[in-house]
Short mmCIF file of C-alpha atoms and ligand atoms in Angstrom, two decimals:
data_model
loop_
_atom_site.label_atom_id
_atom_site.label_comp_id
_atom_site.label_asym_id
_atom_site.label_seq_id
_atom_site.Cartn_x
_atom_site.Cartn_y
_atom_site.Cartn_z
CA UNK A 143 32.57 11.87 -5.22
CA UNK A 144 34.96 10.14 -7.56
CA UNK A 145 35.44 6.43 -7.04
CA UNK A 146 37.62 3.94 -8.89
CA UNK A 147 35.67 1.64 -11.21
CA UNK A 148 35.09 -1.83 -9.79
CA UNK A 149 35.26 -4.83 -12.09
CA UNK A 150 32.26 -7.16 -12.13
CA UNK A 151 34.18 -10.37 -12.68
CA UNK A 152 31.23 -12.74 -12.53
CA UNK A 153 27.44 -12.87 -12.44
CA UNK A 154 24.91 -15.58 -11.72
CA UNK A 155 21.14 -15.83 -11.53
CA UNK A 156 18.66 -18.39 -10.28
CA UNK A 157 15.55 -18.03 -12.48
CA UNK A 158 12.74 -15.83 -11.13
CA UNK A 159 9.37 -17.53 -10.71
CA UNK A 160 7.71 -19.96 -8.27
CA UNK A 161 9.72 -22.93 -7.00
CA UNK A 162 7.59 -24.82 -4.51
CA UNK A 163 9.38 -25.61 -1.26
CA UNK A 164 12.81 -24.53 -2.49
CA UNK A 165 14.27 -22.06 0.02
CA UNK A 166 15.68 -18.65 -0.88
CA UNK A 167 18.96 -19.79 0.68
CA UNK A 168 19.21 -22.68 -1.82
CA UNK A 169 18.48 -20.28 -4.68
CA UNK A 170 21.11 -17.87 -3.39
CA UNK A 171 23.70 -20.66 -3.22
CA UNK A 172 23.00 -21.55 -6.87
CA UNK A 173 23.24 -17.94 -8.05
CA UNK A 174 26.43 -17.42 -6.07
CA UNK A 175 28.07 -20.60 -7.36
CA UNK A 176 27.25 -19.60 -10.93
CA UNK A 177 28.79 -16.15 -10.34
CA UNK A 178 31.93 -17.74 -8.84
CA UNK A 179 32.29 -20.09 -11.81
CA UNK A 180 31.71 -17.18 -14.16
CA UNK A 181 34.47 -15.20 -12.41
CA UNK A 182 36.70 -18.25 -12.47
CA UNK A 183 37.40 -18.11 -8.75
CA UNK A 184 36.86 -20.35 -5.76
CA UNK A 185 34.62 -19.41 -2.83
CA UNK A 186 37.73 -19.39 -0.66
CA UNK A 187 39.01 -16.36 -2.58
CA UNK A 188 36.03 -14.18 -1.58
CA UNK A 189 36.88 -11.67 1.16
CA UNK A 190 33.36 -10.58 2.14
CA UNK A 191 29.72 -11.34 1.35
CA UNK A 192 26.84 -8.85 1.18
CA UNK A 193 23.39 -10.45 1.08
CA UNK A 194 20.34 -8.44 -0.02
CA UNK A 195 16.88 -9.61 1.04
CA UNK A 196 13.69 -8.43 2.69
CA UNK A 197 11.80 -11.57 3.74
CA UNK A 198 14.51 -14.19 4.36
CA UNK A 199 14.80 -13.63 8.12
CA UNK A 200 17.76 -13.53 10.44
CA UNK A 201 21.23 -14.18 9.09
CA UNK A 202 20.25 -15.02 5.52
CA UNK A 203 23.73 -14.39 4.15
CA UNK A 204 25.21 -16.36 7.01
CA UNK A 205 22.98 -19.33 6.10
CA UNK A 206 24.25 -19.12 2.53
CA UNK A 207 27.79 -19.34 3.95
CA UNK A 208 26.78 -22.34 6.04
CA UNK A 209 25.66 -24.08 2.85
CA UNK A 210 28.56 -23.10 0.64
CA UNK A 211 31.34 -23.08 3.22
CA UNK A 212 32.09 -21.17 6.40
CA UNK A 213 35.38 -19.53 5.47
CA UNK A 214 35.08 -17.06 8.33
CA UNK A 215 34.69 -13.93 6.16
CA UNK A 216 32.61 -10.91 7.21
CA UNK A 217 28.99 -11.18 6.05
CA UNK A 218 26.55 -8.28 6.05
CA UNK A 219 22.83 -8.58 5.31
CA UNK A 220 21.34 -5.61 3.51
CA UNK A 221 17.67 -4.61 3.51
CA UNK A 222 16.54 -1.73 1.30
CA UNK A 223 13.23 -3.16 0.05
CA UNK A 224 13.03 -3.46 -3.77
CA UNK A 225 16.35 -1.67 -4.04
CA UNK A 226 18.21 -3.98 -1.62
CA UNK A 227 20.44 -5.39 -4.36
CA UNK A 228 21.51 -1.90 -5.34
CA UNK A 229 22.43 -1.16 -1.75
CA UNK A 230 24.42 -4.43 -1.56
CA UNK A 231 26.38 -3.46 -4.67
CA UNK A 232 27.01 -0.03 -3.16
CA UNK A 233 28.50 -1.36 0.06
CA UNK A 234 30.40 -4.08 -1.81
CA UNK A 235 31.91 -1.46 -4.06
CA UNK A 236 32.87 0.76 -1.15
CA UNK A 237 34.46 -2.19 0.63
CA UNK A 238 36.73 -2.56 -2.41
CA UNK A 239 37.31 1.16 -2.97
CA UNK A 240 38.40 1.60 0.64
CA UNK A 241 41.07 -1.01 0.12
CA UNK A 242 39.71 -3.26 2.82
CA UNK A 243 38.80 -6.11 0.46
CA UNK A 244 40.02 -7.29 -2.92
CA UNK A 245 37.18 -9.64 -3.95
CA UNK A 246 33.62 -9.41 -2.65
CA UNK A 247 30.36 -11.14 -3.47
CA UNK A 248 26.92 -9.54 -3.55
CA UNK A 249 23.93 -11.86 -3.60
CA UNK A 250 20.22 -11.03 -3.59
CA UNK A 251 17.60 -13.60 -2.60
CA UNK A 252 13.84 -13.65 -2.05
CA UNK A 253 10.80 -15.86 -1.67
CA UNK A 254 7.67 -13.74 -1.44
CA UNK A 255 4.09 -14.29 -0.40
CA UNK A 256 1.47 -13.96 -3.16
CA UNK A 257 -0.79 -10.99 -3.84
CA UNK A 258 -0.59 -7.44 -2.49
CA UNK A 259 2.54 -7.11 -0.38
CA UNK A 260 1.74 -6.88 3.30
CA UNK A 261 4.40 -4.43 4.37
CA UNK A 262 5.45 -3.69 7.91
CA UNK A 263 6.75 -0.39 6.52
CA UNK A 264 3.34 1.16 7.10
CA UNK A 265 2.25 2.35 10.51
CA UNK A 266 -0.40 -0.11 11.75
CA UNK A 267 -3.27 2.43 11.74
CA UNK A 268 -3.00 2.84 7.95
CA UNK A 269 -3.88 -0.82 7.35
CA UNK A 270 -7.57 -1.04 8.47
CA UNK A 271 -8.42 2.17 6.58
CA UNK A 272 -6.93 0.77 3.36
CA UNK A 273 -4.02 3.21 3.11
CA UNK A 274 -1.28 0.56 3.41
CA UNK A 275 -1.06 -0.41 -0.26
CA UNK A 276 2.17 0.32 -2.11
CA UNK A 277 0.86 -0.06 -5.72
CA UNK A 278 -1.39 2.88 -4.88
CA UNK A 279 1.71 5.08 -5.14
CA UNK A 280 2.40 3.79 -8.67
CA UNK A 281 -1.22 4.53 -9.59
CA UNK A 282 -1.00 8.05 -8.11
CA UNK A 283 2.15 8.77 -10.09
CA UNK A 284 0.84 7.71 -13.47
CA UNK A 285 -2.63 9.19 -12.87
CA UNK A 286 -0.96 12.58 -12.29
CA UNK A 287 1.28 11.99 -15.32
CA UNK A 288 -1.74 11.30 -17.53
CA UNK A 289 -3.34 14.52 -16.26
CA UNK A 290 -0.25 16.64 -16.86
CA UNK A 291 0.97 15.17 -20.14
CA UNK A 292 -1.89 13.25 -21.73
CA UNK A 293 -0.20 9.87 -21.30
CA UNK A 294 -2.65 7.16 -22.40
CA UNK A 295 -3.78 3.77 -21.14
CA UNK A 296 -2.66 2.36 -24.48
CA UNK A 297 0.88 3.64 -23.88
CA UNK A 298 0.81 1.85 -20.51
CA UNK A 299 -0.31 -1.33 -22.27
CA UNK A 300 2.50 -0.94 -24.83
CA UNK A 301 5.08 -1.04 -22.02
CA UNK A 302 3.75 -4.42 -20.91
CA UNK A 303 3.50 -5.67 -24.50
CA UNK A 304 7.11 -4.68 -25.21
CA UNK A 305 8.55 -6.22 -22.05
CA UNK A 306 6.67 -9.47 -22.57
CA UNK A 307 7.88 -9.56 -26.19
CA UNK A 308 11.45 -9.30 -24.87
CA UNK A 309 10.86 -12.03 -22.27
CA UNK A 310 10.25 -14.69 -24.93
CA UNK A 311 14.04 -14.91 -25.26
CA UNK A 312 14.80 -14.98 -21.54
CA UNK A 313 14.79 -18.53 -20.15
CA UNK A 314 15.17 -17.15 -16.60
CA UNK A 315 11.98 -15.06 -16.69
CA UNK A 316 8.84 -16.15 -14.84
CA UNK A 317 6.63 -15.45 -17.90
CA UNK A 318 8.12 -16.06 -21.33
CA UNK A 319 5.23 -15.45 -23.68
CA UNK A 320 3.99 -12.53 -25.71
CA UNK A 321 1.03 -10.60 -24.37
CA UNK A 322 -0.69 -8.07 -26.64
CA UNK A 323 -1.64 -4.54 -25.64
CA UNK A 324 -5.27 -5.59 -26.18
CA UNK A 325 -4.93 -8.43 -23.64
CA UNK A 326 -3.33 -6.01 -21.20
CA UNK A 327 -6.18 -3.53 -21.62
CA UNK A 328 -8.72 -6.34 -21.13
CA UNK A 329 -7.20 -7.50 -17.83
CA UNK A 330 -8.94 -6.50 -14.61
CA UNK A 331 -8.45 -3.11 -13.01
CA UNK A 332 -6.44 -3.25 -9.76
CA UNK A 333 -5.51 0.32 -8.85
CA UNK A 334 -6.93 2.69 -11.44
CA UNK A 335 -5.48 3.19 -14.13
CA UNK A 336 -3.20 0.18 -13.55
CA UNK A 337 -4.60 -3.19 -14.62
CA UNK A 338 -3.39 -6.61 -13.54
CA UNK A 339 -1.10 -7.08 -16.55
CA UNK A 340 0.45 -3.63 -16.01
CA UNK A 341 1.70 -4.68 -12.56
CA UNK A 342 4.56 -7.06 -11.77
CA UNK A 343 4.07 -10.17 -9.68
CA UNK A 344 5.93 -10.80 -6.42
CA UNK A 345 7.83 -14.07 -6.78
CA UNK A 346 11.05 -15.92 -5.93
CA UNK A 347 14.61 -16.01 -7.15
CA UNK A 348 18.21 -14.99 -6.62
CA UNK A 349 21.03 -13.21 -8.42
CA UNK A 350 24.67 -12.60 -7.60
CA UNK A 351 27.71 -10.65 -8.69
CA UNK A 352 31.42 -10.93 -7.87
CA UNK A 353 33.25 -7.62 -7.68
CA UNK A 354 37.00 -7.26 -7.61
CA UNK A 355 39.63 -4.55 -7.24
CA UNK A 356 42.19 -3.80 -9.92
CA UNK A 357 42.27 -2.62 -13.50
CA UNK A 358 39.78 -3.79 -16.05
CA UNK A 359 41.14 -5.88 -18.90
CA UNK A 360 39.70 -5.55 -22.40
CA UNK A 361 36.24 -7.10 -22.37
CA UNK A 362 35.77 -6.72 -18.62
CA UNK A 363 32.58 -5.01 -17.43
CA UNK A 364 32.97 -2.51 -14.59
CA UNK A 365 30.71 -0.48 -12.36
CA UNK A 366 31.78 3.02 -13.43
CA UNK A 367 29.20 4.97 -11.42
CA UNK A 368 26.48 4.53 -8.85
CA UNK A 369 24.05 6.92 -7.23
CA UNK A 370 21.77 6.27 -4.30
CA UNK A 371 19.19 8.73 -3.01
CA UNK A 372 15.96 8.94 -1.04
CA UNK A 373 12.72 10.86 -1.59
CA UNK A 374 12.32 14.18 0.19
CA UNK A 375 9.25 15.63 1.89
CA UNK A 376 8.49 17.72 -1.19
CA UNK A 377 7.90 14.52 -3.22
CA UNK A 378 4.14 14.00 -2.94
CA UNK A 379 4.09 10.53 -4.47
CA UNK A 380 6.51 7.67 -4.01
CA UNK A 381 7.54 4.61 -2.08
CA UNK A 382 8.17 6.63 1.04
CA UNK A 383 4.33 6.33 1.10
CA UNK A 384 3.92 9.75 2.69
CA UNK A 385 1.01 10.73 4.91
CA UNK A 386 1.81 14.33 3.99
CA UNK A 387 4.11 16.35 1.76
CA UNK A 388 5.06 19.98 1.31
CA UNK A 389 4.10 22.01 -1.74
CA UNK A 390 7.45 23.23 -3.03
CA UNK A 391 9.76 22.50 -5.96
CA UNK A 392 10.97 18.90 -5.95
CA UNK A 393 13.48 16.81 -7.87
CA UNK A 394 12.24 13.23 -7.64
CA UNK A 395 14.48 10.55 -6.17
CA UNK A 396 15.23 8.68 -9.44
CA UNK A 397 16.41 11.86 -11.13
CA UNK A 398 18.76 12.67 -8.24
CA UNK A 399 20.16 9.12 -8.04
CA UNK A 400 20.73 9.09 -11.81
CA UNK A 401 22.50 12.47 -11.72
CA UNK A 402 24.94 11.15 -9.11
CA UNK A 403 25.57 7.98 -11.11
CA UNK A 404 26.13 9.89 -14.36
CA UNK A 405 28.48 12.35 -12.64
CA UNK A 406 30.51 9.56 -11.11
CA UNK A 407 30.69 7.71 -14.42
CA UNK A 408 31.51 10.89 -16.33
CA UNK A 409 28.83 10.22 -18.91
CA UNK A 410 25.17 10.92 -19.59
CA UNK A 411 21.98 9.27 -20.81
CA UNK A 412 22.99 9.71 -24.48
CA UNK A 413 25.93 7.39 -23.88
CA UNK A 414 23.75 4.46 -22.80
CA UNK A 415 23.08 1.45 -25.02
CA UNK A 416 20.86 -0.67 -22.76
CA UNK A 417 18.79 -0.14 -19.63
CA UNK A 418 17.14 -2.33 -17.01
CA UNK A 419 14.77 -0.19 -14.97
CA UNK A 420 12.15 -0.61 -12.27
CA UNK A 421 9.02 -1.60 -14.20
CA UNK A 422 7.18 -2.52 -11.01
CA UNK A 423 4.32 -1.32 -13.14
CA UNK A 424 3.97 0.11 -16.63
CA UNK A 425 3.57 3.65 -15.31
CA UNK A 426 6.82 3.58 -13.38
CA UNK A 427 8.66 2.54 -16.57
CA UNK A 428 7.25 5.52 -18.49
CA UNK A 429 8.14 7.95 -15.71
CA UNK A 430 11.58 6.40 -15.12
CA UNK A 431 12.55 6.78 -18.77
CA UNK A 432 12.01 10.52 -18.27
CA UNK A 433 13.70 10.74 -14.87
CA UNK A 434 16.76 8.85 -16.13
CA UNK A 435 17.00 11.45 -18.89
CA UNK A 436 16.23 9.16 -21.86
CA UNK A 437 13.61 11.67 -22.98
CA UNK A 438 12.09 14.96 -21.89
CA UNK A 439 9.45 15.13 -19.12
CA UNK A 440 6.11 14.05 -20.53
CA UNK A 441 7.70 12.21 -23.48
CA UNK A 442 7.85 8.76 -21.83
CA UNK A 443 4.52 7.68 -23.35
CA UNK A 444 5.44 8.70 -26.92
CA UNK A 445 8.89 7.11 -26.35
CA UNK A 446 7.49 3.61 -25.84
CA UNK A 447 4.95 4.18 -28.62
CA UNK A 448 7.76 5.07 -31.06
CA UNK A 449 9.46 1.72 -30.50
CA UNK A 450 12.64 3.42 -29.25
CA UNK A 451 12.73 1.30 -26.09
CA UNK A 452 12.31 -2.02 -27.91
CA UNK A 453 15.34 -4.22 -28.67
CA UNK A 454 16.53 -2.80 -32.00
CA UNK A 455 15.29 0.68 -31.08
CA UNK A 456 17.29 3.78 -30.10
CA UNK A 457 17.59 2.88 -26.40
CA UNK A 458 16.31 -0.59 -25.48
CA UNK A 459 14.69 -0.73 -22.02
CA UNK A 460 14.25 -3.98 -20.11
CA UNK A 461 15.54 -6.45 -22.72
CA UNK A 462 15.24 -9.15 -20.02
CA UNK A 463 11.47 -8.69 -20.07
CA UNK A 464 11.71 -6.51 -16.98
CA UNK A 465 9.99 -7.15 -13.70
CA UNK A 466 6.68 -7.39 -15.59
CA UNK A 467 7.96 -10.66 -17.11
CA UNK A 468 10.46 -11.84 -14.50
CA UNK A 469 8.34 -10.96 -11.48
CA UNK A 470 9.88 -9.07 -8.61
CA UNK A 471 11.63 -11.04 -5.87
CA UNK A 472 12.46 -7.80 -4.06
CA UNK A 473 15.83 -8.68 -2.53
CA UNK A 474 17.05 -10.24 -5.78
CA UNK A 475 15.56 -7.97 -8.43
CA UNK A 476 18.24 -5.25 -8.53
CA UNK A 477 21.03 -7.84 -8.81
CA UNK A 478 18.91 -9.51 -11.51
CA UNK A 479 19.16 -6.22 -13.41
CA UNK A 480 22.95 -6.23 -12.95
CA UNK A 481 23.03 -9.83 -14.25
CA UNK A 482 21.12 -8.76 -17.39
CA UNK A 483 23.14 -5.64 -18.14
CA UNK A 484 26.48 -7.43 -17.61
CA UNK A 485 25.25 -10.27 -19.86
CA UNK A 486 24.25 -7.72 -22.50
CA UNK A 487 27.53 -5.80 -22.31
CA UNK A 488 29.47 -9.03 -22.74
CA UNK A 489 27.41 -9.85 -25.83
CA UNK A 490 26.07 -13.07 -24.32
CA UNK A 491 22.33 -12.36 -24.30
CA UNK A 492 21.51 -14.58 -27.26
CA UNK A 493 18.27 -13.80 -29.08
CA UNK A 494 17.59 -10.78 -26.83
CA UNK A 495 21.05 -9.25 -27.42
CA UNK A 496 21.21 -5.48 -27.88
CA UNK A 497 23.75 -5.27 -30.72
CA UNK A 498 27.06 -3.69 -29.80
CA UNK A 499 25.98 -2.68 -26.28
CA UNK A 500 28.96 -1.24 -24.39
CA UNK A 501 27.39 0.96 -21.71
CA UNK A 502 24.33 0.16 -19.62
CA UNK A 503 22.36 1.26 -16.59
CA UNK A 504 20.26 -0.35 -13.89
CA UNK A 505 17.58 1.46 -11.85
CA UNK A 506 15.83 0.12 -8.76
CA UNK A 507 13.27 1.85 -6.56
CA UNK A 508 12.10 0.60 -3.20
CA UNK A 509 9.97 1.17 -0.15
CA UNK A 510 11.24 3.94 2.05
CA UNK A 511 11.49 6.04 -1.11
CA UNK A 512 14.95 4.79 -1.98
CA UNK A 513 16.59 4.53 -5.36
CA UNK A 514 19.81 3.02 -6.70
CA UNK A 515 21.17 3.69 -10.19
CA UNK A 516 24.24 1.80 -11.43
CA UNK A 517 26.18 2.57 -14.63
CA UNK A 518 28.16 -0.32 -16.11
CA UNK A 519 30.63 -0.22 -18.97
CA UNK A 520 32.68 -2.74 -20.95
CA UNK A 521 36.38 -1.97 -21.42
CA UNK B 150 -7.64 3.38 20.83
CA UNK B 151 -8.88 4.03 24.36
CA UNK B 152 -11.21 6.95 23.83
CA UNK B 153 -14.60 6.18 22.31
CA UNK B 154 -15.63 8.80 19.78
CA UNK B 155 -19.14 10.12 19.24
CA UNK B 156 -21.58 7.48 18.07
CA UNK B 157 -19.57 4.67 19.70
CA UNK B 158 -16.96 4.53 16.94
CA UNK B 159 -13.28 4.34 17.89
CA UNK B 160 -10.85 6.63 16.08
CA UNK B 161 -8.41 4.60 14.00
CA UNK B 162 -5.60 6.46 15.74
CA UNK B 163 -5.60 9.01 18.56
CA UNK B 164 -4.64 12.53 17.60
CA UNK B 165 -5.35 12.32 13.87
CA UNK B 166 -8.50 14.45 13.95
CA UNK B 167 -11.02 16.19 16.17
CA UNK B 168 -14.75 15.63 15.94
CA UNK B 169 -16.52 18.94 16.35
CA UNK B 170 -16.11 20.74 14.09
CA UNK B 171 -14.26 18.05 12.13
CA UNK B 172 -10.62 18.85 11.42
CA UNK B 173 -7.37 17.00 10.81
CA UNK B 174 -4.86 17.80 13.53
CA UNK B 175 -1.38 18.70 12.39
CA UNK B 176 1.63 20.14 14.16
CA UNK B 177 3.10 23.57 13.49
CA UNK B 178 6.77 23.99 14.38
CA UNK B 179 7.24 26.68 16.98
CA UNK B 180 10.55 27.63 15.40
CA UNK B 181 10.02 27.71 11.61
CA UNK B 182 6.27 27.32 11.23
CA UNK B 183 6.43 24.15 9.11
CA UNK B 184 3.37 21.92 9.21
CA UNK B 185 3.18 18.16 9.38
CA UNK B 186 0.44 15.56 9.51
CA UNK B 187 0.06 13.53 11.65
CA UNK B 188 1.50 15.68 14.42
CA UNK B 189 4.98 14.94 15.76
CA UNK B 190 6.96 17.00 18.24
CA UNK B 191 10.08 17.15 16.04
CA UNK B 192 10.03 19.40 12.97
CA UNK B 193 10.83 17.67 9.67
CA UNK B 194 12.25 20.90 8.22
CA UNK B 195 14.43 22.40 11.01
CA UNK B 196 14.48 19.50 13.51
CA UNK B 197 13.35 21.84 16.31
CA UNK B 198 11.58 20.00 19.11
CA UNK B 199 8.43 21.83 20.07
CA UNK B 200 5.27 22.16 18.01
CA UNK B 201 1.74 23.33 18.61
CA UNK B 202 -1.36 21.46 17.55
CA UNK B 203 -3.13 23.07 14.61
CA UNK B 204 -6.41 22.30 12.85
CA UNK B 205 -5.63 21.88 9.13
CA UNK B 206 -7.89 23.49 6.50
CA UNK B 207 -10.97 21.34 5.92
CA UNK B 208 -11.07 22.00 2.18
CA UNK B 209 -8.69 21.24 -0.63
CA UNK B 210 -8.30 19.93 -4.15
CA UNK B 211 -7.41 16.48 -5.44
CA UNK B 212 -3.74 16.40 -6.52
CA UNK B 213 -3.89 12.76 -7.59
CA UNK B 214 -6.00 9.67 -6.87
CA UNK B 215 -6.67 6.04 -7.58
CA UNK B 216 -9.57 3.65 -7.22
CA UNK B 217 -8.57 0.47 -5.38
CA UNK B 218 -10.42 -2.56 -6.76
CA UNK B 219 -8.85 -5.41 -4.78
CA UNK B 220 -9.03 -5.49 -0.96
CA UNK B 221 -5.59 -4.95 0.60
CA UNK B 222 -4.47 -6.97 3.65
CA UNK B 223 -6.19 -5.89 6.85
CA UNK B 224 -8.59 -3.42 5.20
CA UNK B 225 -11.86 -3.05 7.10
CA UNK B 226 -13.95 -1.48 4.33
CA UNK B 227 -15.52 -2.40 1.02
CA UNK B 228 -14.01 -2.28 -2.47
CA UNK B 229 -13.88 -0.37 -4.72
CA UNK B 230 -12.80 2.71 -2.80
CA UNK B 231 -10.87 5.83 -3.69
CA UNK B 232 -7.61 7.09 -2.22
CA UNK B 233 -5.85 10.29 -3.06
CA UNK B 234 -3.52 13.09 -2.20
CA UNK B 235 -5.34 16.30 -1.30
CA UNK B 236 -3.70 19.68 -1.64
CA UNK B 237 -4.74 21.91 1.24
CA UNK B 238 -4.58 25.69 1.10
CA UNK B 239 -1.66 26.10 3.48
CA UNK B 240 1.29 24.50 1.72
CA UNK B 241 0.59 20.93 2.80
CA UNK B 242 -0.69 17.87 0.97
CA UNK B 243 -2.24 14.95 2.83
CA UNK B 244 -2.97 11.36 1.85
CA UNK B 245 -6.65 10.53 2.40
CA UNK B 246 -9.60 8.38 1.47
CA UNK B 247 -11.76 10.13 -1.12
CA UNK B 248 -15.52 9.90 -0.78
CA UNK B 249 -18.14 10.18 -3.55
CA UNK B 250 -21.55 8.63 -4.23
CA UNK B 251 -20.22 7.78 -7.68
CA UNK B 252 -16.46 7.14 -7.74
CA UNK B 253 -16.43 8.36 -11.36
CA UNK B 254 -16.73 11.87 -9.87
CA UNK B 255 -13.22 11.57 -8.43
CA UNK B 256 -10.97 13.69 -10.64
CA UNK B 257 -7.68 15.54 -10.34
CA UNK B 258 -8.27 19.17 -9.27
CA UNK B 259 -11.78 18.41 -7.98
CA UNK B 260 -12.63 20.41 -4.84
CA UNK B 261 -13.21 18.34 -1.72
CA UNK B 262 -14.09 18.77 1.96
CA UNK B 263 -13.08 16.83 5.06
CA UNK B 264 -15.57 14.28 6.36
CA UNK B 265 -15.19 11.80 9.21
CA UNK B 266 -16.75 8.43 8.52
CA UNK B 267 -16.90 4.93 9.98
CA UNK B 268 -15.70 1.56 8.77
CA UNK B 269 -16.82 -1.70 10.31
CA UNK B 270 -13.83 -2.72 12.42
CA UNK B 271 -13.02 -6.08 14.00
CA UNK B 272 -15.75 -7.71 16.14
CA UNK B 273 -18.33 -5.23 14.84
CA UNK B 274 -16.80 -2.17 16.57
CA UNK B 275 -16.98 0.81 14.21
CA UNK B 276 -13.68 2.44 13.30
CA UNK B 277 -13.76 6.18 12.72
CA UNK B 278 -11.46 7.60 10.05
CA UNK B 279 -11.09 10.61 7.79
CA UNK B 280 -11.76 11.29 4.13
CA UNK B 281 -12.43 14.13 1.75
CA UNK B 282 -15.79 14.22 -0.02
CA UNK B 283 -15.68 15.32 -3.63
CA UNK B 284 -17.80 18.43 -4.15
CA UNK B 285 -19.19 20.47 -7.03
CA UNK B 286 -16.83 22.74 -8.95
ZN1 ZN C 289 10.79 23.82 12.13
#
């Protein structure tokens, strides 16, 4: 379905990391205030607020409004696991496209417990038998990929090495130091073949975007396409964490979401200059580069090995350092990707700038088997 | 978890499997024949309500797997342990624990056979669950 582009008039981001007793609401307020200042508008000009989160409890967005000012606007909290921010952007965009609102804010916040995520997504009986572990799905996916295409552990380590190299220039990342492929390969095994340094860390943070109706002026960055999709029963592996699946042809969820986003934007993967994608783990990055159409199926390993996805390469992936460096505060992570791509497209990314970037994409995958892909472009 | 299974162990969930001979219990849609596991009255393909219980094939091949090295929250067993997706002969794949004396034997495409086994549950009560034991090619 065609939809008018929506201008992203401001972005803000509270750093991702660990912040002691600081609440996710406080972080959200900071990210939102930065986005408002960036857009050059007052809070009183915002017509609606969409708040993405998974752990922040009842009325998280409403608590942000309590802190920043109760202007009486509609507030909707959005939960779509690791893809919550993508869902918030989707509803924010539709609220503008429908004509109901002229200026809306999307904010994503999170403060997560440490270690393996204990997820109430799983039916309780799967927990005692050790089946309630979401990184297992990432391990399944890349294990199968290695079997089918010969993808190597070294290629997985190179994803982590690359993203950590990028993170050195991102003051808002949780980890900002280089980590070599050798260090990655020496870290402890968690879910075979994924080692500790191939998996992102749950953490804390917030990010926000202001969207507005109306034409884009030169230099403005707009959302020109978005696709959301969910995994089907024929997808054997994924964050729908299936107990069963059917053996029949399947188009995985990321590929379908990307197709919708490209169609809506009227462009394709060859038009992209910069990408922030769901590197929950190194394997998911390799597979996502294929499913987003950056390379052919099976070529994701050679793609990272070639240096194409490094800043300065053919199609830089995760110039922010990705989730491997920033950590993954699930409600905030997808809006964190929007923050990075908008920053890149405006040419304000400093030492991690992708030169001349005009068109970019964000990709988030979450529990429930849901995916959001957003295409952004500078006018 | 009311019914006590053979040997005093409690099944981790009622209706997942039968004991003798061991089999996973799925549902076959009475309208379109689609299978699902665990059983549910509504069909996931045609949404028909009405399914009959069916014993799933007890043999299959490993479609994919992993070895879990860190204990997840609430897990009653020991680490490391193997999990996988097993492709059964009738158009269905199921997620399952994979069993092997040596976990290095767990490989994609390896043949495997259903086996019920027990984990030590809370307060010492054994918890019966299902897995597929890796066999010889
Ligand atoms: Zn049916």
